[in-house]
mmCIF file with all atom_site columns, C-alpha atoms in Angstrom:
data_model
loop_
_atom_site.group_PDB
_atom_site.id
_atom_site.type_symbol
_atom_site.label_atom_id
_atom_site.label_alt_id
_atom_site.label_comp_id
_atom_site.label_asym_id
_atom_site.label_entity_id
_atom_site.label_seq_id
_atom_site.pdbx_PDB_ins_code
_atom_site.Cartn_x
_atom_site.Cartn_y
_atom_site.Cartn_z
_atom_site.occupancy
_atom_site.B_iso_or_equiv
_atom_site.pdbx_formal_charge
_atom_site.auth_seq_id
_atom_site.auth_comp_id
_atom_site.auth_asym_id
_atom_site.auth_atom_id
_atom_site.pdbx_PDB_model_num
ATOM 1   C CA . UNK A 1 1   ? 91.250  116.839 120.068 1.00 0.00 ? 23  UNK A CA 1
ATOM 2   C CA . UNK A 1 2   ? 93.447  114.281 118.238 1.00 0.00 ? 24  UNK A CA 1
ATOM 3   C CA . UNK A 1 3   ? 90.455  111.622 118.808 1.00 0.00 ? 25  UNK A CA 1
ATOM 4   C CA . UNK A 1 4   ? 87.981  114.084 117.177 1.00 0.00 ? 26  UNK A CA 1
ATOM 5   C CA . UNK A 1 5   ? 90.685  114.797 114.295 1.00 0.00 ? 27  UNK A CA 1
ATOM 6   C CA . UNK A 1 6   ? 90.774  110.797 113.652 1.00 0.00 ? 28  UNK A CA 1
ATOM 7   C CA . UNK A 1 7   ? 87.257  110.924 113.898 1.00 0.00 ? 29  UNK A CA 1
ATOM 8   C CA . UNK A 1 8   ? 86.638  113.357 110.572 1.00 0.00 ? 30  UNK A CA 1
ATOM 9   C CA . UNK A 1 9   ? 89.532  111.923 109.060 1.00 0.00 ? 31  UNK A CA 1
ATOM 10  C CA . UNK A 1 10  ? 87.889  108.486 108.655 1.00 0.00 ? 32  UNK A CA 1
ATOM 11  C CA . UNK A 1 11  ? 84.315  109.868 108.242 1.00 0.00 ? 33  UNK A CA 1
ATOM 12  C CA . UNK A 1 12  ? 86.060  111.968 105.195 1.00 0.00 ? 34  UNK A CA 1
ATOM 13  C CA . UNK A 1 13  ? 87.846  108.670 104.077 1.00 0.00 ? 35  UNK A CA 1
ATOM 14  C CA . UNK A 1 14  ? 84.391  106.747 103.919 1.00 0.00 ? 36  UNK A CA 1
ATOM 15  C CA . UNK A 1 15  ? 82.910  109.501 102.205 1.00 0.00 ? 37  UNK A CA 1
ATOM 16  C CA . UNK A 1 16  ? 85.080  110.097 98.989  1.00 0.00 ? 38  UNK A CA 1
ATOM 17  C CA . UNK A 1 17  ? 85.264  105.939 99.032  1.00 0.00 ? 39  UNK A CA 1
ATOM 18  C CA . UNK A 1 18  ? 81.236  105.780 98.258  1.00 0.00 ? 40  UNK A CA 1
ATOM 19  C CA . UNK A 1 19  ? 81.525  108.968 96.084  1.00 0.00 ? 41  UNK A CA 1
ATOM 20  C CA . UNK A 1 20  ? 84.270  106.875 94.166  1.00 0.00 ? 42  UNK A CA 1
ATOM 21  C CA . UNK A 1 21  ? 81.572  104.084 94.427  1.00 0.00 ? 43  UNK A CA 1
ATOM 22  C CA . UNK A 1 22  ? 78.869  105.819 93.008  1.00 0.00 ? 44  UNK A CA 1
ATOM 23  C CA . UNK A 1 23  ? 80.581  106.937 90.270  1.00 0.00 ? 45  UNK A CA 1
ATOM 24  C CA . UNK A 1 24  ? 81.498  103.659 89.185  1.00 0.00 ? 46  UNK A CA 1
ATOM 25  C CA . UNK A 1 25  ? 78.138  102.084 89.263  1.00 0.00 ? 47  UNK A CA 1
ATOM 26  C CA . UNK A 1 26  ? 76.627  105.378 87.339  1.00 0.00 ? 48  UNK A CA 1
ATOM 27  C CA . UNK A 1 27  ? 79.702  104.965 84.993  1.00 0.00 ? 49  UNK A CA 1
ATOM 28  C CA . UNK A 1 28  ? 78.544  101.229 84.722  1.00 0.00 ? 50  UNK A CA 1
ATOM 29  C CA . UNK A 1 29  ? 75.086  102.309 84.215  1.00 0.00 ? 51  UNK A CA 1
ATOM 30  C CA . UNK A 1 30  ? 75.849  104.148 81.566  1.00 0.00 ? 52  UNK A CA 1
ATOM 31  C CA . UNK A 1 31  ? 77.884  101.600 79.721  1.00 0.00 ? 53  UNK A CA 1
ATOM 32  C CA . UNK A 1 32  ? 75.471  98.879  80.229  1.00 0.00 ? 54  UNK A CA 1
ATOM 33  C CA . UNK A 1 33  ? 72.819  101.237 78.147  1.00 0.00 ? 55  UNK A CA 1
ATOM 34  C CA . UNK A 1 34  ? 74.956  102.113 75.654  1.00 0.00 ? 56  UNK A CA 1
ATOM 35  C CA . UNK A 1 35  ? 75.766  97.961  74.878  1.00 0.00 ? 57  UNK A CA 1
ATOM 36  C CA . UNK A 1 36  ? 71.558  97.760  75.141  1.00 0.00 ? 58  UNK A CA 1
ATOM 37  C CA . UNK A 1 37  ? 71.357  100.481 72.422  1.00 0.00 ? 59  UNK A CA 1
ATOM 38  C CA . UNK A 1 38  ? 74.340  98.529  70.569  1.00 0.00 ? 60  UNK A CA 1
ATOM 39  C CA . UNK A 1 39  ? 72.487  95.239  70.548  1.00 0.00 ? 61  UNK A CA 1
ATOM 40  C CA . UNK A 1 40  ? 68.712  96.313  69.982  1.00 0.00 ? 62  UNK A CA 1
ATOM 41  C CA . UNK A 1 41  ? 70.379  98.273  67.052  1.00 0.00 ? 63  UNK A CA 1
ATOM 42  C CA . UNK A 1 42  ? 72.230  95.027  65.425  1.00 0.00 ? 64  UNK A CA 1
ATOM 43  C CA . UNK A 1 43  ? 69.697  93.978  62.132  1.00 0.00 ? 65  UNK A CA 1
ATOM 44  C CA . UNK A 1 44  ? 72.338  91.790  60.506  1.00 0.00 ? 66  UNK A CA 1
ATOM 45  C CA . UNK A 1 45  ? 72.765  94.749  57.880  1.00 0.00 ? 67  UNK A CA 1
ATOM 46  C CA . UNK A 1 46  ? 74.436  97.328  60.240  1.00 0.00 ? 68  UNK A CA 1
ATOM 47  C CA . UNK A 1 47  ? 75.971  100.731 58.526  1.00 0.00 ? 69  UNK A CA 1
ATOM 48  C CA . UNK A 1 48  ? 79.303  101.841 59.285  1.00 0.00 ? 70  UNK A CA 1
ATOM 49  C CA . UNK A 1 49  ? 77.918  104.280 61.751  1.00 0.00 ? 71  UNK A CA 1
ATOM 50  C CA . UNK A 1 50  ? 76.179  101.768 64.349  1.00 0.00 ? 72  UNK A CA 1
ATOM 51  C CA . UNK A 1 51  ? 79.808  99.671  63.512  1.00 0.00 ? 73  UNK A CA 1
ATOM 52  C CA . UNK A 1 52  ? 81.574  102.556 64.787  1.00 0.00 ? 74  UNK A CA 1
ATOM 53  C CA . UNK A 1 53  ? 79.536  103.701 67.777  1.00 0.00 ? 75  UNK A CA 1
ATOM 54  C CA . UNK A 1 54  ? 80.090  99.710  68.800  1.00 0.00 ? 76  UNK A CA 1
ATOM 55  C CA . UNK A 1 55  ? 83.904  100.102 68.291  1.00 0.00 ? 77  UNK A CA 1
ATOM 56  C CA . UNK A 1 56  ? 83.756  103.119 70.185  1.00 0.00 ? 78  UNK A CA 1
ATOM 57  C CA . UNK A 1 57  ? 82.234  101.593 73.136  1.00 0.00 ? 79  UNK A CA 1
ATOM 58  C CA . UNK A 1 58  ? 84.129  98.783  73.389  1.00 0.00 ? 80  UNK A CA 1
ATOM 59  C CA . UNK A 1 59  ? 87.554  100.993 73.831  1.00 0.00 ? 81  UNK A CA 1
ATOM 60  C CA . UNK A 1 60  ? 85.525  101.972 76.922  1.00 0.00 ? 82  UNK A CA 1
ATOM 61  C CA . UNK A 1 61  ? 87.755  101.516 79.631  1.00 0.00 ? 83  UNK A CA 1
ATOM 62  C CA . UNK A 1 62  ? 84.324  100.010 81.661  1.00 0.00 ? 84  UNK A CA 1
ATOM 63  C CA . UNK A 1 63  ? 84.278  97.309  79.058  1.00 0.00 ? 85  UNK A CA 1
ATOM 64  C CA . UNK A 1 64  ? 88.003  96.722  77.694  1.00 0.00 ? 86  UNK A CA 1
ATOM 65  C CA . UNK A 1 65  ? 89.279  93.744  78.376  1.00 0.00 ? 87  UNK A CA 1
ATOM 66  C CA . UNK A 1 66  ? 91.978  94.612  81.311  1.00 0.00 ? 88  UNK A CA 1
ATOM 67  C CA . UNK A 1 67  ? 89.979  97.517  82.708  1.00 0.00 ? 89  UNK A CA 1
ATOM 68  C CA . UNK A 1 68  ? 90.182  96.967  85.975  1.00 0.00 ? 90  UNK A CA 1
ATOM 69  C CA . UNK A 1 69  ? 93.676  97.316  88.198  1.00 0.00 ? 91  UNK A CA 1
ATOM 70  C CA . UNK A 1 70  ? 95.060  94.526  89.990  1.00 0.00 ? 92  UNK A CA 1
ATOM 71  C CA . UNK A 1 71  ? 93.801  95.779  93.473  1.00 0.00 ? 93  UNK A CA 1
ATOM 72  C CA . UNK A 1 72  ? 90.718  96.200  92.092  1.00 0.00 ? 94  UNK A CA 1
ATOM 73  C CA . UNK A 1 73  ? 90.368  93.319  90.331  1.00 0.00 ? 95  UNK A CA 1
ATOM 74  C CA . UNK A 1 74  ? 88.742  90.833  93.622  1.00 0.00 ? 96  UNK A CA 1
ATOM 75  C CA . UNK A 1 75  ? 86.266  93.819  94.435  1.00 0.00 ? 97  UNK A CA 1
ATOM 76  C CA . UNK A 1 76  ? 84.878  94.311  91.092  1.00 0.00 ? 98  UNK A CA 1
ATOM 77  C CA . UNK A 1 77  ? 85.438  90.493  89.675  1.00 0.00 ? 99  UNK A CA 1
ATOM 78  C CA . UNK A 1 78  ? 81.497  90.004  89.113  1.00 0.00 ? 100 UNK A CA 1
ATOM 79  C CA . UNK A 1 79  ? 81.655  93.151  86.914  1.00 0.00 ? 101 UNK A CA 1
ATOM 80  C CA . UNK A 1 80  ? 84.416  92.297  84.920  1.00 0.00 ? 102 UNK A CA 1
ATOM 81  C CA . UNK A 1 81  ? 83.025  88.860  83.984  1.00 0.00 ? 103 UNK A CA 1
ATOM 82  C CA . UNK A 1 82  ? 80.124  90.494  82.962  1.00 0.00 ? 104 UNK A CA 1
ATOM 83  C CA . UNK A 1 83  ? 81.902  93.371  81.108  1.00 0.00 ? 105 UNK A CA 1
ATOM 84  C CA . UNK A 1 84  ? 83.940  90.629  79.616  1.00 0.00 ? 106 UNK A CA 1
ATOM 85  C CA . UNK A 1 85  ? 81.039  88.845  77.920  1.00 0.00 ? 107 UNK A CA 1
ATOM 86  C CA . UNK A 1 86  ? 79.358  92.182  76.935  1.00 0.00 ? 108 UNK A CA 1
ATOM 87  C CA . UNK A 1 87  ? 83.160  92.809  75.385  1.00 0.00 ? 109 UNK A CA 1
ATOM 88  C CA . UNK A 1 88  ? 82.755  89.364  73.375  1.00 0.00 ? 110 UNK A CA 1
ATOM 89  C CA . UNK A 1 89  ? 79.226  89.992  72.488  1.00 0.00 ? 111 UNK A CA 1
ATOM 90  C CA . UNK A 1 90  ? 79.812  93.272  70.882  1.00 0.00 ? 112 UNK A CA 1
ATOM 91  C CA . UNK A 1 91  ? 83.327  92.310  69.359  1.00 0.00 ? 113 UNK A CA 1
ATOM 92  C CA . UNK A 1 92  ? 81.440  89.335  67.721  1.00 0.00 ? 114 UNK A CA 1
ATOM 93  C CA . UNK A 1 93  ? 78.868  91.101  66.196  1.00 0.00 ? 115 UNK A CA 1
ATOM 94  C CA . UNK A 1 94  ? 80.844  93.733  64.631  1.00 0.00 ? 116 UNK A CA 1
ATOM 95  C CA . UNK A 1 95  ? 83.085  90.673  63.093  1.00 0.00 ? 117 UNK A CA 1
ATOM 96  C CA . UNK A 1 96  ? 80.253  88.837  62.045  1.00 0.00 ? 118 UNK A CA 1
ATOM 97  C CA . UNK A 1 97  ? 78.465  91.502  60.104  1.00 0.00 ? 119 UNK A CA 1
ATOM 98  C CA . UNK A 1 98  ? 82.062  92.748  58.943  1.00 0.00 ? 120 UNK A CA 1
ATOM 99  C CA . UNK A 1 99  ? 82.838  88.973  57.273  1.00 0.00 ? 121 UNK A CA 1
ATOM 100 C CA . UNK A 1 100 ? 79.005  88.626  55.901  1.00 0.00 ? 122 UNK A CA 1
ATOM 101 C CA . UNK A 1 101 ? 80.203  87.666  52.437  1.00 0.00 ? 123 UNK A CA 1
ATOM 102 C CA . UNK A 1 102 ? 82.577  84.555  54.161  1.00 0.00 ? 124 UNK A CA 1
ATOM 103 C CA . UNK A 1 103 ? 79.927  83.289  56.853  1.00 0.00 ? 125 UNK A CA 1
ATOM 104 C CA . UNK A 1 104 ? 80.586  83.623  60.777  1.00 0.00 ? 126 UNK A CA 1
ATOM 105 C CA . UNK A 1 105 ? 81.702  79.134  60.748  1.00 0.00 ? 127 UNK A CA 1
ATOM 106 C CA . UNK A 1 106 ? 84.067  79.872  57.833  1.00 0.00 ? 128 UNK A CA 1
ATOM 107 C CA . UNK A 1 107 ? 86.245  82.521  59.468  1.00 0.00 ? 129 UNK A CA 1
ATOM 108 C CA . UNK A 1 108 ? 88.248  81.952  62.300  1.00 0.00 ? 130 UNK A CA 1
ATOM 109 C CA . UNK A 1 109 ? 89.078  85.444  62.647  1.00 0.00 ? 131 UNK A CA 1
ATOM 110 C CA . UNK A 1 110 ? 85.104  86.642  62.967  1.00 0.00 ? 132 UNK A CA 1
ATOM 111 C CA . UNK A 1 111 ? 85.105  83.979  65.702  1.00 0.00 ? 133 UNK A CA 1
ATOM 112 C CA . UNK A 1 112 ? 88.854  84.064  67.124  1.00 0.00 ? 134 UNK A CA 1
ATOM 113 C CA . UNK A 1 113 ? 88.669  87.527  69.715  1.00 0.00 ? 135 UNK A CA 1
ATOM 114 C CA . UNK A 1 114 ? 85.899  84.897  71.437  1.00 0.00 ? 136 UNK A CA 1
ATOM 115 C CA . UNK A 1 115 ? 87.456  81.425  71.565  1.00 0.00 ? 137 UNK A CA 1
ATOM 116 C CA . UNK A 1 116 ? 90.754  83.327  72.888  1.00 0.00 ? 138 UNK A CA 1
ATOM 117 C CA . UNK A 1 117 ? 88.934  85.530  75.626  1.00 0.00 ? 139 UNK A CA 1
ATOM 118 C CA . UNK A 1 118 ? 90.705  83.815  78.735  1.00 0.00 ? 140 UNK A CA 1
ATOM 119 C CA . UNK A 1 119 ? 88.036  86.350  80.278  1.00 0.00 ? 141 UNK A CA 1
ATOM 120 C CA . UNK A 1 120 ? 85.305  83.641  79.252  1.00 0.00 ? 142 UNK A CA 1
ATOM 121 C CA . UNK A 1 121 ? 84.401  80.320  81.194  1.00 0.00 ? 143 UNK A CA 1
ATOM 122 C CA . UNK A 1 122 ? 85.742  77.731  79.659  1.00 0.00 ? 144 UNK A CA 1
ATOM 123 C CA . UNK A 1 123 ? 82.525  76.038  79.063  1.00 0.00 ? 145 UNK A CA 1
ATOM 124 C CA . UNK A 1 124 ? 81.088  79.423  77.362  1.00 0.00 ? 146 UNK A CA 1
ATOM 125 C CA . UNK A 1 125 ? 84.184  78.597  74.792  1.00 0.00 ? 147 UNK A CA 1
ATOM 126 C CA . UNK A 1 126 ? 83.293  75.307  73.819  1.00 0.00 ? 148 UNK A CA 1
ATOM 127 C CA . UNK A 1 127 ? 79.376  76.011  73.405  1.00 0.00 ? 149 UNK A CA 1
ATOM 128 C CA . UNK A 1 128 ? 80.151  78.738  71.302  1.00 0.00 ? 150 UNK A CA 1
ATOM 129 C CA . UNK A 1 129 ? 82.565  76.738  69.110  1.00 0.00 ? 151 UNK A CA 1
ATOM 130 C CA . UNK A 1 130 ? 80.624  73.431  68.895  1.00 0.00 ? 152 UNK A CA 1
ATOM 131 C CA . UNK A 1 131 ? 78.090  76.330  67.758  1.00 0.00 ? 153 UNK A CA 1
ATOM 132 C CA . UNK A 1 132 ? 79.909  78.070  65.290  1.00 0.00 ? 154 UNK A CA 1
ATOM 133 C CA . UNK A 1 133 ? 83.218  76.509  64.115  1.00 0.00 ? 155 UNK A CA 1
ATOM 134 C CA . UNK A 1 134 ? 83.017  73.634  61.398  1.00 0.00 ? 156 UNK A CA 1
ATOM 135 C CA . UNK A 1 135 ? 83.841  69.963  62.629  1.00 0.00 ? 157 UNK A CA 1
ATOM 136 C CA . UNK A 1 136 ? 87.713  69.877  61.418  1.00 0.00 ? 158 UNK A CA 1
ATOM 137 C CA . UNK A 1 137 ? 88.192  73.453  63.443  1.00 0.00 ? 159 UNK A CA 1
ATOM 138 C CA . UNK A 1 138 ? 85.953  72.339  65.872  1.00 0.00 ? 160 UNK A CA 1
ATOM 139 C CA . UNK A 1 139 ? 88.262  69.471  66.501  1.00 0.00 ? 161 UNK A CA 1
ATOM 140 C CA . UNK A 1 140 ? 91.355  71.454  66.196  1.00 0.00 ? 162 UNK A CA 1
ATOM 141 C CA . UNK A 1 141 ? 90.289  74.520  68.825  1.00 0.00 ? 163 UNK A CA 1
ATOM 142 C CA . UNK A 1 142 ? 89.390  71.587  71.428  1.00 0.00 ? 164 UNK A CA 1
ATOM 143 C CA . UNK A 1 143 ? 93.107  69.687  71.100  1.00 0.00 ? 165 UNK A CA 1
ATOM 144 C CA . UNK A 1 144 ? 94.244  73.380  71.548  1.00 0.00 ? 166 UNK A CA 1
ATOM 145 C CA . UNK A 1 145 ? 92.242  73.624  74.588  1.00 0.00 ? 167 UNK A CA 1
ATOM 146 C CA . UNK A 1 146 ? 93.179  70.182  76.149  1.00 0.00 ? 168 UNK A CA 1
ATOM 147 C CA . UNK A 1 147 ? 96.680  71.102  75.821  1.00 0.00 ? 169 UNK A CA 1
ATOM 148 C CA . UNK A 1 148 ? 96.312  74.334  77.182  1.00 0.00 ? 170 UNK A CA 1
ATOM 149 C CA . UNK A 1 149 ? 94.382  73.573  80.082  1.00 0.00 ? 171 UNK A CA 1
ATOM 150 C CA . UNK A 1 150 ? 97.120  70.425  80.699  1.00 0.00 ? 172 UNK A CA 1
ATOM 151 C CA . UNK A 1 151 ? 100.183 73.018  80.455  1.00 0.00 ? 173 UNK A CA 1
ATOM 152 C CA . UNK A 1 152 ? 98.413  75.736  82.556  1.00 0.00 ? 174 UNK A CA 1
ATOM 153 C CA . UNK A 1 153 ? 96.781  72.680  85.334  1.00 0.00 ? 175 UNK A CA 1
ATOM 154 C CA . UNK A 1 154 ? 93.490  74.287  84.612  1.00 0.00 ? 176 UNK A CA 1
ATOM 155 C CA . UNK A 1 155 ? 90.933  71.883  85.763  1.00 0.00 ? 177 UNK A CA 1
ATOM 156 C CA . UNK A 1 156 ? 88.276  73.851  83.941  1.00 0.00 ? 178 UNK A CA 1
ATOM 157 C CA . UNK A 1 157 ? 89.454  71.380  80.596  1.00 0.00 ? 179 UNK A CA 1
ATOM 158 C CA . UNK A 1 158 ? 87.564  68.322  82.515  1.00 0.00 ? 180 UNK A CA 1
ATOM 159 C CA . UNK A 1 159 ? 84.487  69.531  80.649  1.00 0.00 ? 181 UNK A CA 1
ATOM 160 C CA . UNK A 1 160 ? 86.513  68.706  77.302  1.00 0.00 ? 182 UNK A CA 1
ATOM 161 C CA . UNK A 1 161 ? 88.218  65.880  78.406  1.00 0.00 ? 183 UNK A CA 1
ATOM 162 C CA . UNK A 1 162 ? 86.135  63.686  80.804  1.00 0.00 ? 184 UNK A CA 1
ATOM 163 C CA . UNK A 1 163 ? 87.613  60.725  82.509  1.00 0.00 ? 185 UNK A CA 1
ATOM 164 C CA . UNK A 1 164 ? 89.791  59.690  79.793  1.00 0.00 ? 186 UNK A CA 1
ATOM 165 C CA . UNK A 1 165 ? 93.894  59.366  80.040  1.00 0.00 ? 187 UNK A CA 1
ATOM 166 C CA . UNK A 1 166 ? 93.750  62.957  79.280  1.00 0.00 ? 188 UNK A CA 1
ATOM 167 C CA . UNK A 1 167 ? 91.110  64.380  81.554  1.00 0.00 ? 189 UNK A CA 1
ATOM 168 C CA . UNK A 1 168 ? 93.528  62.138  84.177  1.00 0.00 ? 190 UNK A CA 1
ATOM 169 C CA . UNK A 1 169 ? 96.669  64.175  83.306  1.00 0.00 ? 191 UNK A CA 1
ATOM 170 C CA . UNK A 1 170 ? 94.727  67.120  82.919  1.00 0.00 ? 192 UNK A CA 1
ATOM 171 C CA . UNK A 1 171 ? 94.022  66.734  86.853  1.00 0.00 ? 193 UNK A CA 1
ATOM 172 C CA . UNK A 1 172 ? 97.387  65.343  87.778  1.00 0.00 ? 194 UNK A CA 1
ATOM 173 C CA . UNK A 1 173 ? 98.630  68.675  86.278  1.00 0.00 ? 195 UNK A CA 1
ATOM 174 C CA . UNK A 1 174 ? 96.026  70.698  88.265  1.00 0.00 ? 196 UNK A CA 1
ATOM 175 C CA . UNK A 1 175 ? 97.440  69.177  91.976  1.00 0.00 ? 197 UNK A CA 1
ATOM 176 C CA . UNK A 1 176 ? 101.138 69.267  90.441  1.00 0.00 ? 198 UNK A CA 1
ATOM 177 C CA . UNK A 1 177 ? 100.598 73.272  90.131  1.00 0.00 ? 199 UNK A CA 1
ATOM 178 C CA . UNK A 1 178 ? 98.350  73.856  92.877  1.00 0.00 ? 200 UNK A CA 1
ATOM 179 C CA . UNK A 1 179 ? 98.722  70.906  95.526  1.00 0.00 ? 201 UNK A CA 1
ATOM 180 C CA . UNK A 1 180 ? 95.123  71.022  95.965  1.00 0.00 ? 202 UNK A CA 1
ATOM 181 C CA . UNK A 1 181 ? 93.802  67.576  96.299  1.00 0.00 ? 203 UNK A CA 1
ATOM 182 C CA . UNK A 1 182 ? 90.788  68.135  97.327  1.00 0.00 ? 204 UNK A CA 1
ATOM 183 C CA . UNK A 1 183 ? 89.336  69.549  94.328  1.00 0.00 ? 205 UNK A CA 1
ATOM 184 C CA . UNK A 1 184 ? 90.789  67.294  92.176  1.00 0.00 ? 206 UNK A CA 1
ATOM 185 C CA . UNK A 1 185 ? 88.875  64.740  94.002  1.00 0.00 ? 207 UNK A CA 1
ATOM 186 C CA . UNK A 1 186 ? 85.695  66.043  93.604  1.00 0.00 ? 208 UNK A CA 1
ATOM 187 C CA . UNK A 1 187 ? 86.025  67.199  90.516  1.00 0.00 ? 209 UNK A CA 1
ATOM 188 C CA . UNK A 1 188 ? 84.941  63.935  88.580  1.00 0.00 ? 210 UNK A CA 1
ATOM 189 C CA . UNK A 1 189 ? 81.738  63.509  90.924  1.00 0.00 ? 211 UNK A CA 1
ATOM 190 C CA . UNK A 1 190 ? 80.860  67.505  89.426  1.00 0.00 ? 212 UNK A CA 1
#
């Protein structure tokens, strides 16, 4: 009887976990339509309303940046990403069409809630700078970078710095926080 009892128990268990499962994906679904909606809709001369139904979605908690808990977090890390560059993509074009009159490369703040988004590859940063920041801020954002990258012994900042003396520190900061050599090896031959 106890065996039988342990038996429904787990069966129960496993059920409510892929209930919980498929409500997350529908949930997801339905969040990844309503950004489709957002974007087909974005014409470059918006109204208020589509700026608002865009501001309302992103203070979904599917697609805020956070959303996820901690223990949750290495299950659903794939999402998030993805969420996080839907987040970006929708933030941005709310900013953009908000500072129309100033031009998206002449205002750091229509471009700022992207080149800060820790959420984002690295990389993804940079392209999207070297695409929309002038040269001087340009310049300025990727010093930033290098020395954050350096303080934090992220060896993502390689792409920035190459092989130089500060691509070199960069990676002697990388195996002074993490001890692992072995990457830091192989990262010049990626």
């Amino acid at each position: 009887i106890l065996q039988q009892g342990a038996k429904q128990r787990i069966i129960s268990e496993k059920d409510s976990k892929i209930n919980e499962s498929n409500d997350a994906q529908k949930s997801n679904a339905t969040v990844l339509q309503l950004v489709a909606m957002c974007i087909a809709g974005y014409n470059g001369s918006n109204t208020t309303i589509w700026q608002q139904a865009c501001s309302h979605l992103l203070e979904q908690t599917a697609i805020a940046p956070g959303a996820s808990s901690d223990q949750n977090r290495n299950k659903n890390n794939n999402n998030d990403n993805n969420m996080a560059y839907l987040h970006a993509l929708l933030r941005f074009l709310i900013l953009v069409k908000m500072d129309e009159g100033e031009g998206v490369g002449n205002n750091n703040g229509c471009l700022k809630s992207v080149l800060e988004d820790d959420r984002l590859i690295l990389s993804d940063r940079i392209a999207f700078a070297c695409r929309f920041l002038p040269p001087a801020n340009l310049k300025a954002q990727l010093l930033k970078w290098i020395d954050s990258c350096q303080g934090d012994g992220n060896i993502e900042g390689i792409v920035i710095t190459g092989l130089t003396p500060n691509g070199i520190q960069l990676i002697q900061s990388f195996v002074d926080k993490t001890g692992d050599v072995q990457t830091a090896a192989l990262s010049p031959v990626e």
